[in-house]
Every structure is written in structure tokens, then in C-alpha cells.
PDB file of C-alpha atoms and ligand atoms in Angstrom:
ATOM      1  CA  UNK F   1     106.167 155.591 153.343  1.00 50.00           C
ATOM      2  CA  UNK F   2     108.432 152.747 154.378  1.00 54.00           C
ATOM      3  CA  UNK F   3     109.380 150.877 151.221  1.00 56.00           C
ATOM      4  CA  UNK F   4     109.971 147.767 153.319  1.00 54.00           C
ATOM      5  CA  UNK F   5     106.166 147.587 153.806  1.00 64.00           C
ATOM      6  CA  UNK F   6     105.356 147.795 150.135  1.00 88.00           C
ATOM      7  CA  UNK F   7     105.986 145.738 147.025  1.00 95.00           C
ATOM      8  CA  UNK F   8     108.518 146.874 144.431  1.00 96.00           C
ATOM      9  CA  UNK F   9     107.803 145.086 141.159  1.00 97.00           C
ATOM     10  CA  UNK F  10     110.502 145.425 138.483  1.00 97.00           C
ATOM     11  CA  UNK F  11     109.739 144.579 134.846  1.00 97.00           C
ATOM     12  CA  UNK F  12     111.901 143.770 131.842  1.00 96.00           C
ATOM     13  CA  UNK F  13     109.808 145.790 129.418  1.00 97.00           C
ATOM     14  CA  UNK F  14     107.404 148.724 129.625  1.00 97.00           C
ATOM     15  CA  UNK F  15     104.779 146.563 127.930  1.00 98.00           C
ATOM     16  CA  UNK F  16     104.964 143.928 130.658  1.00 98.00           C
ATOM     17  CA  UNK F  17     104.615 146.635 133.307  1.00 98.00           C
ATOM     18  CA  UNK F  18     101.527 148.050 131.613  1.00 98.00           C
ATOM     19  CA  UNK F  19      99.835 144.649 131.253  1.00 98.00           C
ATOM     20  CA  UNK F  20     100.548 143.916 134.924  1.00 98.00           C
ATOM     21  CA  UNK F  21      99.077 147.279 135.896  1.00 98.00           C
ATOM     22  CA  UNK F  22      95.832 146.514 134.037  1.00 98.00           C
ATOM     23  CA  UNK F  23      95.634 143.053 135.654  1.00 98.00           C
ATOM     24  CA  UNK F  24      96.147 144.545 139.134  1.00 98.00           C
ATOM     25  CA  UNK F  25      93.625 147.343 138.531  1.00 98.00           C
ATOM     26  CA  UNK F  26      91.105 144.735 137.351  1.00 98.00           C
ATOM     27  CA  UNK F  27      91.652 142.683 140.520  1.00 98.00           C
ATOM     28  CA  UNK F  28      91.222 145.741 142.767  1.00 98.00           C
ATOM     29  CA  UNK F  29      88.072 146.737 140.883  1.00 98.00           C
ATOM     30  CA  UNK F  30      86.491 143.266 141.013  1.00 98.00           C
ATOM     31  CA  UNK F  31      87.178 143.001 144.739  1.00 98.00           C
ATOM     32  CA  UNK F  32      85.811 146.473 145.560  1.00 98.00           C
ATOM     33  CA  UNK F  33      82.683 146.021 143.433  1.00 98.00           C
ATOM     34  CA  UNK F  34      82.030 142.566 144.939  1.00 98.00           C
ATOM     35  CA  UNK F  35      82.434 143.949 148.472  1.00 98.00           C
ATOM     36  CA  UNK F  36      80.664 147.308 148.216  1.00 97.00           C
ATOM     37  CA  UNK F  37      79.201 147.731 144.756  1.00 98.00           C
ATOM     38  CA  UNK F  38      81.642 150.372 143.532  1.00 98.00           C
ATOM     39  CA  UNK F  39      85.319 151.000 142.734  1.00 98.00           C
ATOM     40  CA  UNK F  40      86.783 154.468 143.262  1.00 98.00           C
ATOM     41  CA  UNK F  41      90.079 155.189 141.525  1.00 98.00           C
ATOM     42  CA  UNK F  42      92.254 158.312 141.491  1.00 98.00           C
ATOM     43  CA  UNK F  43      93.976 158.836 138.134  1.00 99.00           C
ATOM     44  CA  UNK F  44      97.578 159.865 137.636  1.00 98.00           C
ATOM     45  CA  UNK F  45      98.539 162.541 135.142  1.00 98.00           C
ATOM     46  CA  UNK F  46     101.630 162.919 133.011  1.00 98.00           C
ATOM     47  CA  UNK F  47     102.650 160.558 130.198  1.00 98.00           C
ATOM     48  CA  UNK F  48     103.498 157.311 132.004  1.00 98.00           C
ATOM     49  CA  UNK F  49      99.871 156.144 132.451  1.00 98.00           C
ATOM     50  CA  UNK F  50      98.922 156.769 128.804  1.00 98.00           C
ATOM     51  CA  UNK F  51      99.384 153.203 127.557  1.00 98.00           C
ATOM     52  CA  UNK F  52      97.673 151.793 130.658  1.00 98.00           C
ATOM     53  CA  UNK F  53      94.660 154.016 129.954  1.00 99.00           C
ATOM     54  CA  UNK F  54      94.672 152.863 126.307  1.00 98.00           C
ATOM     55  CA  UNK F  55      94.640 149.222 127.479  1.00 98.00           C
ATOM     56  CA  UNK F  56      91.844 149.929 129.979  1.00 98.00           C
ATOM     57  CA  UNK F  57      89.746 151.382 127.143  1.00 98.00           C
ATOM     58  CA  UNK F  58      89.823 147.948 125.490  1.00 98.00           C
ATOM     59  CA  UNK F  59      88.614 146.021 128.551  1.00 98.00           C
ATOM     60  CA  UNK F  60      85.071 144.850 129.171  1.00 96.00           C
ATOM     61  CA  UNK F  61      84.909 145.845 132.836  1.00 97.00           C
ATOM     62  CA  UNK F  62      81.867 146.525 135.000  1.00 94.00           C
ATOM     63  CA  UNK F  63      82.233 150.228 134.177  1.00 98.00           C
ATOM     64  CA  UNK F  64      78.868 151.325 135.621  1.00 98.00           C
ATOM     65  CA  UNK F  65      80.317 150.802 139.112  1.00 98.00           C
ATOM     66  CA  UNK F  66      83.539 152.748 138.572  1.00 98.00           C
ATOM     67  CA  UNK F  67      84.025 156.196 140.141  1.00 98.00           C
ATOM     68  CA  UNK F  68      86.832 158.406 138.792  1.00 98.00           C
ATOM     69  CA  UNK F  69      88.815 161.110 140.608  1.00 98.00           C
ATOM     70  CA  UNK F  70      92.081 162.842 139.683  1.00 98.00           C
ATOM     71  CA  UNK F  71      95.196 163.240 141.815  1.00 98.00           C
ATOM     72  CA  UNK F  72      95.997 166.626 140.337  1.00 98.00           C
ATOM     73  CA  UNK F  73      95.190 168.959 137.459  1.00 98.00           C
ATOM     74  CA  UNK F  74      96.922 171.699 135.596  1.00 98.00           C
ATOM     75  CA  UNK F  75      95.173 175.101 135.649  1.00 98.00           C
ATOM     76  CA  UNK F  76      94.359 175.212 131.947  1.00 98.00           C
ATOM     77  CA  UNK F  77      91.094 175.656 130.055  1.00 97.00           C
ATOM     78  CA  UNK F  78      88.747 172.670 130.143  1.00 95.00           C
ATOM     79  CA  UNK F  79      89.562 171.519 126.596  1.00 93.00           C
ATOM     80  CA  UNK F  80      93.313 172.153 126.726  1.00 98.00           C
ATOM     81  CA  UNK F  81      95.050 168.982 125.517  1.00 98.00           C
ATOM     82  CA  UNK F  82      97.746 169.431 128.181  1.00 98.00           C
ATOM     83  CA  UNK F  83      95.266 168.788 130.982  1.00 98.00           C
ATOM     84  CA  UNK F  84      95.502 165.456 132.768  1.00 98.00           C
ATOM     85  CA  UNK F  85      91.732 165.065 132.326  1.00 98.00           C
ATOM     86  CA  UNK F  86      92.032 165.626 128.546  1.00 98.00           C
ATOM     87  CA  UNK F  87      94.579 162.797 128.333  1.00 98.00           C
ATOM     88  CA  UNK F  88      92.465 160.345 130.361  1.00 98.00           C
ATOM     89  CA  UNK F  89      89.240 161.316 128.560  1.00 98.00           C
ATOM     90  CA  UNK F  90      90.697 160.995 125.041  1.00 98.00           C
ATOM     91  CA  UNK F  91      92.568 157.704 125.629  1.00 98.00           C
ATOM     92  CA  UNK F  92      90.077 155.919 127.907  1.00 98.00           C
ATOM     93  CA  UNK F  93      87.088 157.547 129.581  1.00 98.00           C
ATOM     94  CA  UNK F  94      85.402 158.659 126.345  1.00 98.00           C
ATOM     95  CA  UNK F  95      85.540 155.055 125.123  1.00 98.00           C
ATOM     96  CA  UNK F  96      83.845 153.239 128.038  1.00 98.00           C
ATOM     97  CA  UNK F  97      80.450 153.534 129.764  1.00 98.00           C
ATOM     98  CA  UNK F  98      81.361 155.011 133.126  1.00 98.00           C
ATOM     99  CA  UNK F  99      78.369 157.229 134.056  1.00 98.00           C
ATOM    100  CA  UNK F 100      79.435 160.844 133.540  1.00 98.00           C
ATOM    101  CA  UNK F 101      78.154 161.782 137.009  1.00 98.00           C
ATOM    102  CA  UNK F 102      80.720 159.309 138.387  1.00 98.00           C
ATOM    103  CA  UNK F 103      83.679 161.078 136.770  1.00 98.00           C
ATOM    104  CA  UNK F 104      84.893 163.918 139.008  1.00 98.00           C
ATOM    105  CA  UNK F 105      87.136 166.192 136.974  1.00 98.00           C
ATOM    106  CA  UNK F 106      89.085 168.819 138.936  1.00 98.00           C
ATOM    107  CA  UNK F 107      87.614 172.255 137.952  1.00 98.00           C
ATOM    108  CA  UNK F 108      91.094 173.744 137.497  1.00 98.00           C
ATOM    109  CA  UNK F 109      89.803 176.090 134.812  1.00 97.00           C
ATOM    110  CA  UNK F 110      88.121 178.227 137.499  1.00 97.00           C
ATOM    111  CA  UNK F 111      91.469 178.921 139.202  1.00 96.00           C
ATOM    112  CA  UNK F 112      93.654 177.327 141.854  1.00 96.00           C
ATOM    113  CA  UNK F 113      91.997 178.283 145.129  1.00 97.00           C
ATOM    114  CA  UNK F 114      88.366 178.295 143.967  1.00 98.00           C
ATOM    115  CA  UNK F 115      88.883 175.023 142.087  1.00 98.00           C
ATOM    116  CA  UNK F 116      90.513 173.312 145.070  1.00 98.00           C
ATOM    117  CA  UNK F 117      87.640 174.350 147.366  1.00 98.00           C
ATOM    118  CA  UNK F 118      85.059 173.118 144.850  1.00 98.00           C
ATOM    119  CA  UNK F 119      86.874 169.781 144.418  1.00 98.00           C
ATOM    120  CA  UNK F 120      86.994 169.223 148.172  1.00 98.00           C
ATOM    121  CA  UNK F 121      83.176 169.157 148.091  1.00 98.00           C
ATOM    122  CA  UNK F 122      83.373 166.124 145.787  1.00 97.00           C
ATOM    123  CA  UNK F 123      86.088 164.527 147.925  1.00 98.00           C
ATOM    124  CA  UNK F 124      83.873 164.879 151.019  1.00 97.00           C
ATOM    125  CA  UNK F 125      81.626 162.231 149.466  1.00 94.00           C
ATOM    126  CA  UNK F 126      84.428 159.648 149.335  1.00 93.00           C
ATOM    127  CA  UNK F 127      86.183 159.022 152.605  1.00 92.00           C
ATOM    128  CA  UNK F 128      88.546 156.278 151.402  1.00 98.00           C
ATOM    129  CA  UNK F 129      89.546 155.603 147.813  1.00 98.00           C
ATOM    130  CA  UNK F 130      89.987 152.032 146.626  1.00 98.00           C
ATOM    131  CA  UNK F 131      93.021 152.761 144.450  1.00 98.00           C
ATOM    132  CA  UNK F 132      95.267 155.764 143.852  1.00 98.00           C
ATOM    133  CA  UNK F 133      97.455 155.752 140.747  1.00 99.00           C
ATOM    134  CA  UNK F 134     100.587 157.904 140.923  1.00 98.00           C
ATOM    135  CA  UNK F 135     103.494 158.723 138.660  1.00 98.00           C
ATOM    136  CA  UNK F 136     106.914 159.798 139.902  1.00 98.00           C
ATOM    137  CA  UNK F 137     108.535 163.040 138.852  1.00 98.00           C
ATOM    138  CA  UNK F 138     112.261 163.220 138.068  1.00 98.00           C
ATOM    139  CA  UNK F 139     112.631 165.270 141.258  1.00 98.00           C
ATOM    140  CA  UNK F 140     110.571 162.770 143.256  1.00 98.00           C
ATOM    141  CA  UNK F 141     107.298 164.701 143.105  1.00 98.00           C
ATOM    142  CA  UNK F 142     103.892 163.028 143.133  1.00 98.00           C
ATOM    143  CA  UNK F 143     100.713 164.572 141.713  1.00 98.00           C
ATOM    144  CA  UNK F 144     101.554 168.280 142.104  1.00 98.00           C
ATOM    145  CA  UNK F 145     103.322 167.927 145.441  1.00 98.00           C
ATOM    146  CA  UNK F 146     106.872 169.062 144.712  1.00 98.00           C
ATOM    147  CA  UNK F 147     110.023 168.867 146.860  1.00 98.00           C
ATOM    148  CA  UNK F 148     110.763 171.755 149.254  1.00 96.00           C
ATOM    149  CA  UNK F 149     107.333 173.338 148.812  1.00 96.00           C
ATOM    150  CA  UNK F 150     105.040 174.027 151.754  1.00 95.00           C
ATOM    151  CA  UNK F 151     101.380 173.004 151.696  1.00 96.00           C
ATOM    152  CA  UNK F 152      98.487 172.542 154.104  1.00 98.00           C
ATOM    153  CA  UNK F 153      98.263 168.774 154.588  1.00 98.00           C
ATOM    154  CA  UNK F 154      95.157 169.220 156.730  1.00 98.00           C
ATOM    155  CA  UNK F 155      93.270 169.994 153.518  1.00 98.00           C
ATOM    156  CA  UNK F 156      92.163 167.433 150.917  1.00 98.00           C
ATOM    157  CA  UNK F 157      93.028 169.537 147.861  1.00 98.00           C
ATOM    158  CA  UNK F 158      95.298 172.553 147.543  1.00 98.00           C
ATOM    159  CA  UNK F 159      96.294 175.305 145.183  1.00 98.00           C
ATOM    160  CA  UNK F 160      99.850 175.058 143.776  1.00 98.00           C
ATOM    161  CA  UNK F 161     101.120 178.335 142.289  1.00 96.00           C
ATOM    162  CA  UNK F 162     104.820 177.829 141.726  1.00 94.00           C
ATOM    163  CA  UNK F 163     105.212 174.332 140.364  1.00 98.00           C
ATOM    164  CA  UNK F 164     108.678 173.716 138.876  1.00 97.00           C
ATOM    165  CA  UNK F 165     106.980 171.544 136.222  1.00 97.00           C
ATOM    166  CA  UNK F 166     104.927 173.655 133.802  1.00 97.00           C
ATOM    167  CA  UNK F 167     102.305 174.880 134.092  1.00 97.00           C
ATOM    168  CA  UNK F 168     103.123 176.610 137.352  1.00 98.00           C
ATOM    169  CA  UNK F 169      99.485 176.795 138.442  1.00 98.00           C
ATOM    170  CA  UNK F 170      97.912 173.509 139.498  1.00 98.00           C
ATOM    171  CA  UNK F 171      95.511 171.873 141.911  1.00 98.00           C
ATOM    172  CA  UNK F 172      96.643 168.795 143.813  1.00 98.00           C
ATOM    173  CA  UNK F 173      95.306 166.343 146.314  1.00 98.00           C
ATOM    174  CA  UNK F 174      97.458 166.442 149.431  1.00 98.00           C
ATOM    175  CA  UNK F 175      99.605 163.529 150.604  1.00 98.00           C
ATOM    176  CA  UNK F 176      97.224 162.986 153.526  1.00 98.00           C
ATOM    177  CA  UNK F 177      94.214 162.750 151.180  1.00 98.00           C
ATOM    178  CA  UNK F 178      96.086 160.565 148.701  1.00 98.00           C
ATOM    179  CA  UNK F 179      96.862 158.265 151.656  1.00 98.00           C
ATOM    180  CA  UNK F 180      93.160 157.873 152.501  1.00 98.00           C
ATOM    181  CA  UNK F 181      93.057 154.887 150.201  1.00 98.00           C
ATOM    182  CA  UNK F 182      93.005 151.118 150.432  1.00 97.00           C
ATOM    183  CA  UNK F 183      95.709 150.768 147.774  1.00 97.00           C
ATOM    184  CA  UNK F 184      98.303 152.840 145.908  1.00 98.00           C
ATOM    185  CA  UNK F 185      99.948 151.914 142.630  1.00 98.00           C
ATOM    186  CA  UNK F 186     102.988 153.856 141.394  1.00 98.00           C
ATOM    187  CA  UNK F 187     103.846 153.640 137.700  1.00 98.00           C
ATOM    188  CA  UNK F 188     107.542 154.430 137.230  1.00 98.00           C
ATOM    189  CA  UNK F 189     109.090 154.122 133.765  1.00 98.00           C
ATOM    190  CA  UNK F 190     112.360 155.352 132.307  1.00 97.00           C
ATOM    191  CA  UNK F 191     115.968 156.057 133.036  1.00 96.00           C
ATOM    192  CA  UNK F 192     115.104 159.695 133.733  1.00 97.00           C
ATOM    193  CA  UNK F 193     113.510 158.563 137.004  1.00 98.00           C
ATOM    194  CA  UNK F 194     116.658 156.725 138.207  1.00 97.00           C
ATOM    195  CA  UNK F 195     117.798 159.561 140.495  1.00 97.00           C
ATOM    196  CA  UNK F 196     114.382 159.861 142.118  1.00 98.00           C
ATOM    197  CA  UNK F 197     114.167 156.063 142.500  1.00 97.00           C
ATOM    198  CA  UNK F 198     117.599 156.044 144.155  1.00 97.00           C
ATOM    199  CA  UNK F 199     116.583 158.769 146.615  1.00 97.00           C
ATOM    200  CA  UNK F 200     113.332 156.940 147.329  1.00 96.00           C
ATOM    201  CA  UNK F 201     114.994 153.601 148.027  1.00 93.00           C
ATOM    202  CA  UNK F 202     117.612 155.267 150.243  1.00 94.00           C
ATOM    203  CA  UNK F 203     114.764 156.909 152.165  1.00 92.00           C
ATOM    204  CA  UNK F 204     115.663 160.496 151.275  1.00 95.00           C
ATOM    205  CA  UNK F 205     112.956 163.063 151.941  1.00 95.00           C
ATOM    206  CA  UNK F 206     111.061 163.216 148.615  1.00 97.00           C
ATOM    207  CA  UNK F 207     107.275 163.570 148.146  1.00 98.00           C
ATOM    208  CA  UNK F 208     106.962 159.933 146.986  1.00 98.00           C
ATOM    209  CA  UNK F 209     107.731 159.052 150.633  1.00 96.00           C
ATOM    210  CA  UNK F 210     104.820 161.161 151.921  1.00 97.00           C
ATOM    211  CA  UNK F 211     102.043 158.698 151.014  1.00 97.00           C
ATOM    212  CA  UNK F 212     100.975 155.345 152.408  1.00 97.00           C
ATOM    213  CA  UNK F 213      98.076 152.972 151.827  1.00 97.00           C
ATOM    214  CA  UNK F 214      95.804 151.145 154.277  1.00 96.00           C
ATOM    215  CA  UNK F 215      96.367 147.827 152.478  1.00 95.00           C
ATOM    216  CA  UNK F 216      98.811 147.624 149.530  1.00 96.00           C
ATOM    217  CA  UNK F 217     101.346 150.069 148.120  1.00 97.00           C
ATOM    218  CA  UNK F 218     102.896 148.765 144.928  1.00 98.00           C
ATOM    219  CA  UNK F 219     105.611 150.315 142.789  1.00 98.00           C
ATOM    220  CA  UNK F 220     105.622 149.036 139.188  1.00 98.00           C
ATOM    221  CA  UNK F 221     109.045 149.957 137.839  1.00 98.00           C
ATOM    222  CA  UNK F 222     110.753 149.671 134.458  1.00 98.00           C
ATOM    223  CA  UNK F 223     114.173 151.175 133.789  1.00 94.00           C
ATOM    224  CA  UNK F 224     116.024 150.558 130.535  1.00 81.00           C
ATOM    225  CA  UNK F 225     119.173 149.663 132.503  1.00 66.00           C
TER     226      UNK F 225
HETATM  227  C1  LIG X 301     101.490 165.994 136.024  1.00 60.39           C
HETATM  228  C2  LIG X 301     101.434 164.764 136.895  1.00 60.39           C
HETATM  229  C3  LIG X 301     102.783 164.504 137.496  1.00 60.39           C
HETATM  230  C4  LIG X 301     103.344 163.288 136.784  1.00 60.39           C
HETATM  231  C5  LIG X 301     104.818 163.154 137.018  1.00 60.39           C
HETATM  232  C6  LIG X 301     105.411 162.076 136.102  1.00 60.39           C
HETATM  233  O1  LIG X 301     100.588 166.830 136.068  1.00 60.39           O
HETATM  234  O2  LIG X 301     102.456 166.067 135.267  1.00 60.39           O
HETATM  235  O3  LIG X 301     100.468 164.798 137.780  1.00 60.39           O
HETATM  236  O4  LIG X 301     102.777 164.253 138.871  1.00 60.39           O
HETATM  237  O5  LIG X 301     102.684 162.107 137.248  1.00 60.39           O
HETATM  238  O6  LIG X 301     105.431 164.405 136.729  1.00 60.39           O
HETATM  239  O7  LIG X 301     105.180 162.492 134.769  1.00 60.39           O
HETATM  240  P1  LIG X 301     105.526 161.500 133.539  1.00 60.39           P
HETATM  241  O8  LIG X 301     104.642 160.300 133.719  1.00 60.39           O
HETATM  242  O9  LIG X 301     105.172 162.287 132.318  1.00 60.39           O
HETATM  243  O10 LIG X 301     106.982 161.158 133.659  1.00 60.39           O
END
């Protein structure tokens, strides 16, 4: 991804970043629903999106036309609180009326390879996402695509068995599948991401550089500095 062709939005507080994220997500959703009657969004895991999901739970959006996917999932039991789906469900999805058959949770509880194959069947039904949300790892990883790890980018979803971020076993969408989207929004918060941000902006080879969007790629960034 060439950062020159994307927008880097810096904020003075985490709260301002989160409110801007909700406003932008609302705009993407309204546009997609007006144009084609639905809005497909890929959720980010980790802790950064938590407050954005809490704010989304308070909105009165046209939820019946939202379709939810996940960018990655940790291979844990379905109710394990450390799952990305558990976080999104508890903070947001359980509080709004998105039809349950429009929420595509990654079946990571059935194992890496089997779960990735099963999830690709869901992904076959959505050729281009409307919005992909991504966090940024301290090492520059996105979803469960970590630096210096090989993966089959011809697939849509893959098994990850030696993730440096626990748990080791995960399922992830590939950079190529994450790039089959109209828009991407990165949420990057905290001084602990400064090294990864520096590598990214100096075009070093980190996974954050592996994705691009057909229309807009935005990076919403807050660093205490
Ligand atoms: C995960 C996420 C991962 C996350 C980054 C940033 O399973 O942990 O998919 O890619 O987005 O590691 O995590 P934080 O938002 O917690 O810093």
C-alpha cells in the first residue's frame, strides 16, 4: 500500500479518533445501503476497536442491512472471552438488530484448516466488502498476518499456527482478500505502535503495507506524543 494514496488522519485524543471512526463508518454504511441495499463490514479484533464498537451499539443505524464478517479469529472455544467475536458480540452486536444470519463468525473452534475452509464458503458469497476495519500490531501485523511468515495469498482465509501474538493458532483473511474491499479503515492508538507506524511511513516491508482499497484507505491515528 502506498501511503501517499491514502489519508492519514491524526487526532489529539483517543475519544476524538473514536467519534470520527463512527462518523466515517456511518457515512460508508449510508452510501452502501443507498446504492445497493446492504453494507458489508469486516471487523477488527484486539482492544483498539472496543470503544468504537461500544459507540456503534448506541447508534440508531439501519442495522437490518448490515452484514458482518471478521478479519481474523483466535482458535479458542466459541464462548471464550478472548475471541475477537466475543468482544464484538458483547460490546456491540448483541445490542443491535443485525439479523443473526447476516453475522458471519469465523468457526475457529473447529480448528485452523477446517475453519478456514468453512469460512471461505461464506466469503465466496461476498466478492467485495464495503469496509474493512484493521488494527495495527506493534510489529506491524494486521489481522493474523505477521511479519516474516509465509502464507498462501491466493486463498481468501488461511490457517495460522505459529502466531507470535497468543494464541498461536488463528484463522486470518489474507491480504489479497482484505484488499477486495471498497474501503479500509485502520485504527491505530498508542505509543506502543510508534515503531510500527515509523516503519510503515518509511515504507518498510510490514504486513500493514500488504493491503490496499479500491476507493479509500484511511489511517486514524492517535499517539500520546
Ligand atoms: C488480534 C487482532 C490483531 C490486532 C492487533 C492490534 O487477534 O489480536 O486481530 O490483529 O488488531 O494485534 O491489537 P490491539 O488493538 O489490541 O493493539
